[in-house]
Amino acid sequence: METNNKYKSELQVKSKTENLSLIRDFVSSKAEAAKFSREEIENIMLAVDEACTNIIKHAYKSNPDGKINIKIEYNSDKFVITIEDYGRSFDPEKVPVPDLPRYHCEKKVGGLGIYLMKTLMDDVKYISVPGKYNRVILSKNFSVSQN
Amino acid sequence: MAEFSTSVVNKGDVSIIYLKGYLDAHTAPALEDNFMKLIDENKFKIIANFSELEYISSAGLGVFMAYIEKIRDNKGDIKLTNMSEKVFNIFDLLGFPLLYEIFKTEEEALEKFNESKSVGNE
């Protein structure tokens, strides 16, 4: 992504759930400009919503004064959303892949967001530097027909 | 800001919640209020009509998971109807069709509630 960047854009918001719609609108407009299909735009928007919801609830424990930085970059190959927060770090590897039927029986709700992100995007990476930042990087490849 | 609203209509002993707009972590508490109120009133036969729901995230799906057990323990159910393909796909990804009855129309869901009532009376 360092070279051949066609586009870069950033949004910084406070960690409030009321900002989720602003975040979705931001992501949706950039994905639309990158010429994704309506279905792909919806999927990217949902994945980013899930990532930010997790940040608000878990990294900031619903404290509305935390910062969330969302950066969108894309070139001819892929569309990358980097979301950074400065709250509590967490290890996504410790969140098990949900066994969905059992999950419902046990009435667990958390963990579905990570599962959705991984299902809807081509790549999801977490980088956490405790005490400094947590970063989640969501990538969607462009299909050949879009290039 | 994304809008979300609900309205509740009773048809016989079945309560229908109409969902409209965007259901996410911010708006999910409004839907929780509907379920809590219905449960308080001992109304356990519930249809959620999704015809005007534009968007749902896992926080919205979580609301259905939070109340289903209590409702079924009281011989009720939450049946889901009129979902757009987009919203259904999210339910489907998370395995919800295994656990919830999803109907194309509200009438089909009402019929299903009435069928089980007549079976219960026999």
Tab-separated table of C-alpha atoms in Angstrom:
chain	number	residue	atom	x	y	z
A	1	MET	CA	0.000	0.000	0.000
A	2	GLU	CA	2.948	2.398	0.424
A	3	THR	CA	3.300	2.886	-3.300
A	4	ASN	CA	0.700	3.328	-5.975
A	5	ASN	CA	-1.818	4.869	-3.577
A	6	LYS	CA	-4.611	6.402	-5.542
A	7	TYR	CA	-6.587	7.592	-2.576
A	8	LYS	CA	-6.330	8.315	1.133
A	9	SER	CA	-8.882	9.723	3.567
A	10	GLU	CA	-9.258	9.959	7.331
A	11	LEU	CA	-11.997	10.436	9.892
A	12	GLN	CA	-11.562	10.927	13.628
A	13	VAL	CA	-14.533	10.474	15.943
A	14	LYS	CA	-15.222	10.075	19.653
A	15	SER	CA	-16.095	6.626	20.987
A	16	LYS	CA	-19.870	7.078	21.052
A	17	THR	CA	-22.357	4.679	19.497
A	18	GLU	CA	-24.210	7.666	18.028
A	19	ASN	CA	-21.175	8.161	15.756
A	20	LEU	CA	-21.647	4.736	14.140
A	21	SER	CA	-23.924	6.170	11.458
A	22	LEU	CA	-21.358	8.888	10.653
A	23	ILE	CA	-18.676	6.181	10.372
A	24	ARG	CA	-20.897	4.065	8.095
A	25	ASP	CA	-21.636	7.069	5.854
A	26	PHE	CA	-17.912	7.870	5.604
A	27	VAL	CA	-16.995	4.288	4.689
A	28	SER	CA	-19.926	3.905	2.328
A	29	SER	CA	-19.085	7.071	0.358
A	30	LYS	CA	-15.430	6.025	-0.073
A	31	ALA	CA	-16.337	2.456	-1.059
A	32	GLU	CA	-18.824	3.852	-3.547
A	33	ALA	CA	-16.131	6.126	-5.020
A	34	ALA	CA	-13.913	3.038	-5.325
A	35	LYS	CA	-16.704	1.483	-7.436
A	36	PHE	CA	-17.577	-1.490	-5.273
A	37	SER	CA	-20.955	-3.107	-5.886
A	38	ARG	CA	-23.840	-2.167	-3.564
A	39	GLU	CA	-23.534	-5.548	-1.812
A	40	GLU	CA	-19.797	-5.127	-1.269
A	41	ILE	CA	-20.320	-1.595	0.055
A	42	GLU	CA	-22.884	-2.928	2.550
A	43	ASN	CA	-20.464	-5.657	3.650
A	44	ILE	CA	-17.551	-3.245	4.133
A	45	MET	CA	-19.801	-0.831	6.031
A	46	LEU	CA	-21.005	-3.601	8.366
A	47	ALA	CA	-17.463	-4.883	9.002
A	48	VAL	CA	-16.320	-1.366	9.989
A	49	ASP	CA	-19.420	-0.880	12.177
A	50	GLU	CA	-18.604	-4.159	13.989
A	51	ALA	CA	-14.961	-3.136	14.503
A	52	CYS	CA	-15.946	0.281	15.885
A	53	THR	CA	-18.726	-1.171	18.078
A	54	ASN	CA	-16.140	-3.512	19.622
A	55	ILE	CA	-13.789	-0.567	20.227
A	56	ILE	CA	-16.527	1.489	21.917
A	57	LYS	CA	-17.735	-1.410	24.089
A	58	HIS	CA	-14.497	-3.199	24.883
A	59	ALA	CA	-11.465	-0.938	24.326
A	60	TYR	CA	-13.179	2.115	25.856
A	61	LYS	CA	-15.773	0.276	27.981
A	62	SER	CA	-18.436	2.685	26.671
A	63	ASN	CA	-16.533	5.783	27.864
A	64	PRO	CA	-17.580	8.350	25.210
A	65	ASP	CA	-14.354	10.404	25.317
A	66	GLY	CA	-12.026	7.937	23.581
A	67	LYS	CA	-10.669	8.591	20.105
A	68	ILE	CA	-11.243	6.410	17.085
A	69	ASN	CA	-9.226	7.097	13.937
A	70	ILE	CA	-10.395	5.611	10.685
A	71	LYS	CA	-8.133	5.761	7.662
A	72	ILE	CA	-9.130	4.560	4.218
A	73	GLU	CA	-6.543	3.930	1.519
A	74	TYR	CA	-6.905	2.237	-1.788
A	75	ASN	CA	-4.928	1.519	-4.893
A	76	SER	CA	-5.768	-0.587	-7.901
A	77	ASP	CA	-5.503	-3.845	-5.912
A	78	LYS	CA	-7.275	-3.345	-2.642
A	79	PHE	CA	-9.302	-1.139	-0.354
A	80	VAL	CA	-7.860	-0.944	3.151
A	81	ILE	CA	-9.498	0.486	6.274
A	82	THR	CA	-7.219	1.007	9.275
A	83	ILE	CA	-9.023	1.686	12.554
A	84	GLU	CA	-7.013	2.804	15.554
A	85	ASP	CA	-7.995	3.300	19.184
A	86	TYR	CA	-6.090	4.153	22.345
A	87	GLY	CA	-8.076	2.109	24.842
A	88	ARG	CA	-7.632	-1.296	26.478
A	89	SER	CA	-5.932	-3.781	24.216
A	90	PHE	CA	-7.335	-7.206	23.570
A	91	ASP	CA	-6.164	-10.373	21.901
A	92	PRO	CA	-8.600	-11.337	19.138
A	93	GLU	CA	-7.060	-14.810	19.061
A	94	LYS	CA	-8.620	-15.376	22.477
A	95	VAL	CA	-12.078	-14.831	21.034
A	96	PRO	CA	-13.042	-18.296	19.779
A	97	VAL	CA	-14.661	-18.780	16.401
A	98	PRO	CA	-18.286	-19.173	17.407
A	99	ASP	CA	-19.852	-22.632	17.167
A	100	LEU	CA	-23.086	-20.980	16.091
A	101	PRO	CA	-25.758	-23.451	17.292
A	102	ARG	CA	-24.079	-23.807	20.682
A	103	TYR	CA	-23.533	-20.087	20.756
A	104	HIS	CA	-27.241	-19.439	20.521
A	105	CYS	CA	-27.989	-21.972	23.256
A	106	GLU	CA	-25.569	-20.238	25.552
A	107	LYS	CA	-27.004	-16.856	24.575
A	108	LYS	CA	-23.589	-15.367	23.940
A	109	VAL	CA	-23.668	-12.204	21.927
A	110	GLY	CA	-20.048	-11.051	21.845
A	111	GLY	CA	-17.722	-12.548	19.281
A	112	LEU	CA	-20.280	-12.378	16.490
A	113	GLY	CA	-18.787	-9.069	15.350
A	114	ILE	CA	-15.325	-10.523	14.800
A	115	TYR	CA	-16.847	-13.507	13.020
A	116	LEU	CA	-18.773	-11.168	10.702
A	117	MET	CA	-15.699	-9.026	10.002
A	118	LYS	CA	-13.671	-12.077	9.010
A	119	THR	CA	-16.488	-13.415	6.866
A	120	LEU	CA	-17.267	-10.148	5.090
A	121	MET	CA	-13.708	-8.950	4.410
A	122	ASP	CA	-10.811	-10.607	2.568
A	123	ASP	CA	-8.348	-9.968	5.390
A	124	VAL	CA	-8.551	-8.823	9.016
A	125	LYS	CA	-5.413	-8.078	11.016
A	126	TYR	CA	-4.985	-6.897	14.588
A	127	ILE	CA	-1.918	-5.097	15.885
A	128	SER	CA	-1.928	-4.138	19.542
A	129	VAL	CA	0.765	-2.186	21.379
A	130	PRO	CA	-0.527	-2.184	24.982
A	131	GLY	CA	-0.622	1.318	26.452
A	132	LYS	CA	-0.160	2.887	23.011
A	133	TYR	CA	-2.684	1.815	20.425
A	134	ASN	CA	-4.773	-0.971	19.006
A	135	ARG	CA	-5.078	-1.210	15.273
A	136	VAL	CA	-7.436	-3.305	13.178
A	137	ILE	CA	-6.780	-3.461	9.464
A	138	LEU	CA	-9.655	-4.570	7.238
A	139	SER	CA	-8.936	-5.246	3.571
A	140	LYS	CA	-11.144	-5.926	0.581
A	141	ASN	CA	-9.599	-6.885	-2.741
A	142	PHE	CA	-10.940	-5.450	-5.939
A	143	SER	CA	-12.326	-8.066	-8.243
A	144	VAL	CA	-10.736	-8.234	-11.695
A	145	SER	CA	-13.796	-6.704	-13.362
A	146	GLN	CA	-13.383	-3.485	-11.366
A	147	ASN	CA	-9.871	-2.749	-12.637
B	1	MET	CA	-27.663	10.412	12.794
B	2	ALA	CA	-29.206	7.135	11.695
B	3	GLU	CA	-32.851	6.820	12.477
B	4	PHE	CA	-34.521	3.824	14.012
B	5	SER	CA	-38.056	3.497	15.246
B	6	THR	CA	-40.509	0.812	16.169
B	7	SER	CA	-44.242	0.540	16.500
B	8	VAL	CA	-46.239	-2.270	18.063
B	9	VAL	CA	-49.629	-3.493	16.857
B	10	ASN	CA	-51.610	-6.267	18.557
B	11	LYS	CA	-53.546	-8.746	16.433
B	12	GLY	CA	-55.449	-11.028	18.788
B	13	ASP	CA	-52.900	-12.381	21.250
B	14	VAL	CA	-49.987	-11.776	18.877
B	15	SER	CA	-47.914	-8.583	19.103
B	16	ILE	CA	-46.230	-7.336	15.967
B	17	ILE	CA	-43.188	-5.083	16.250
B	18	TYR	CA	-42.534	-3.073	13.094
B	19	LEU	CA	-38.856	-2.159	12.769
B	20	LYS	CA	-37.829	0.827	10.688
B	21	GLY	CA	-34.435	2.233	9.777
B	22	TYR	CA	-31.017	1.348	11.095
B	23	LEU	CA	-30.561	-1.145	13.946
B	24	ASP	CA	-27.042	-0.916	15.399
B	25	ALA	CA	-25.351	-0.670	18.826
B	26	HIS	CA	-26.762	2.833	19.238
B	27	THR	CA	-30.367	2.002	18.432
B	28	ALA	CA	-30.564	-1.570	19.818
B	29	PRO	CA	-31.693	-0.353	23.290
B	30	ALA	CA	-34.895	1.024	21.721
B	31	LEU	CA	-35.775	-2.477	20.494
B	32	GLU	CA	-34.819	-3.959	23.875
B	33	ASP	CA	-37.379	-1.619	25.460
B	34	ASN	CA	-40.079	-3.070	23.189
B	35	PHE	CA	-39.269	-6.632	24.213
B	36	MET	CA	-39.056	-5.766	27.919
B	37	LYS	CA	-42.412	-4.021	27.791
B	38	LEU	CA	-44.107	-6.929	25.991
B	39	ILE	CA	-42.626	-9.427	28.461
B	40	ASP	CA	-43.822	-7.240	31.370
B	41	GLU	CA	-47.315	-7.356	29.885
B	42	ASN	CA	-47.076	-11.173	29.565
B	43	LYS	CA	-47.190	-10.928	25.787
B	44	PHE	CA	-44.994	-13.717	24.534
B	45	LYS	CA	-46.251	-14.265	20.991
B	46	ILE	CA	-44.235	-11.788	19.016
B	47	ILE	CA	-43.682	-11.121	15.320
B	48	ALA	CA	-40.851	-8.826	14.263
B	49	ASN	CA	-41.725	-7.339	10.868
B	50	PHE	CA	-38.536	-6.206	9.080
B	51	SER	CA	-40.128	-4.708	5.962
B	52	GLU	CA	-38.789	-1.213	6.653
B	53	LEU	CA	-35.500	-2.201	8.273
B	54	GLU	CA	-32.610	-0.901	6.204
B	55	TYR	CA	-29.682	-2.202	8.215
B	56	ILE	CA	-28.754	-4.518	11.067
B	57	SER	CA	-25.451	-5.176	12.846
B	58	SER	CA	-24.637	-7.913	15.368
B	59	ALA	CA	-25.710	-5.584	18.189
B	60	GLY	CA	-29.208	-5.651	16.687
B	61	LEU	CA	-29.163	-9.440	16.260
B	62	GLY	CA	-28.090	-9.713	19.885
B	63	VAL	CA	-31.424	-8.249	21.018
B	64	PHE	CA	-33.282	-11.240	19.573
B	65	MET	CA	-30.879	-13.633	21.266
B	66	ALA	CA	-31.252	-11.874	24.601
B	67	TYR	CA	-35.005	-12.434	24.932
B	68	ILE	CA	-35.782	-15.615	23.000
B	69	GLU	CA	-35.253	-18.032	25.881
B	70	LYS	CA	-37.476	-16.172	28.309
B	71	ILE	CA	-40.174	-15.869	25.645
B	72	ARG	CA	-40.063	-19.571	24.710
B	73	ASP	CA	-40.060	-20.574	28.387
B	74	ASN	CA	-43.433	-18.840	28.526
B	75	LYS	CA	-44.799	-20.807	25.551
B	76	GLY	CA	-44.248	-17.910	23.181
B	77	ASP	CA	-41.935	-17.255	20.269
B	78	ILE	CA	-40.360	-14.494	18.207
B	79	LYS	CA	-41.061	-15.050	14.527
B	80	LEU	CA	-39.340	-12.898	11.940
B	81	THR	CA	-40.977	-11.676	8.726
B	82	ASN	CA	-40.600	-9.495	5.610
B	83	MET	CA	-36.792	-9.362	5.604
B	84	SER	CA	-34.956	-7.852	2.670
B	85	GLU	CA	-32.401	-10.157	1.085
B	86	LYS	CA	-29.612	-7.984	2.501
B	87	VAL	CA	-30.838	-8.278	6.093
B	88	PHE	CA	-31.627	-11.996	5.683
B	89	ASN	CA	-28.053	-12.626	4.512
B	90	ILE	CA	-26.662	-11.294	7.795
B	91	PHE	CA	-29.071	-13.470	9.815
B	92	ASP	CA	-28.082	-16.389	7.620
B	93	LEU	CA	-24.324	-15.839	8.075
B	94	LEU	CA	-24.806	-16.066	11.827
B	95	GLY	CA	-26.905	-19.231	11.716
B	96	PHE	CA	-30.173	-17.620	12.807
B	97	PRO	CA	-32.450	-19.545	10.416
B	98	LEU	CA	-31.726	-22.666	12.493
B	99	LEU	CA	-33.125	-21.048	15.609
B	100	TYR	CA	-35.815	-18.660	14.459
B	101	GLU	CA	-38.736	-19.163	12.131
B	102	ILE	CA	-38.449	-16.672	9.299
B	103	PHE	CA	-41.473	-16.063	7.069
B	104	LYS	CA	-41.919	-14.050	3.882
B	105	THR	CA	-45.089	-12.425	5.174
B	106	GLU	CA	-46.606	-11.406	8.472
B	107	GLU	CA	-49.769	-13.395	7.616
B	108	GLU	CA	-47.793	-16.655	7.422
B	109	ALA	CA	-46.295	-16.019	10.844
B	110	LEU	CA	-49.734	-15.165	12.294
B	111	GLU	CA	-51.135	-18.362	10.817
B	112	LYS	CA	-48.322	-20.364	12.406
B	113	PHE	CA	-49.101	-18.880	15.822
B	114	ASN	CA	-52.818	-19.628	15.355
B	115	GLU	CA	-52.113	-23.207	14.199
B	116	SER	CA	-50.108	-23.957	17.314
B	117	LYS	CA	-52.903	-22.446	19.398
B	118	SER	CA	-55.518	-24.786	17.901
B	119	VAL	CA	-53.193	-27.783	18.376
B	120	GLY	CA	-52.775	-26.721	21.994
B	121	ASN	CA	-56.551	-26.638	22.500
B	122	GLU	CA	-57.206	-30.130	21.198
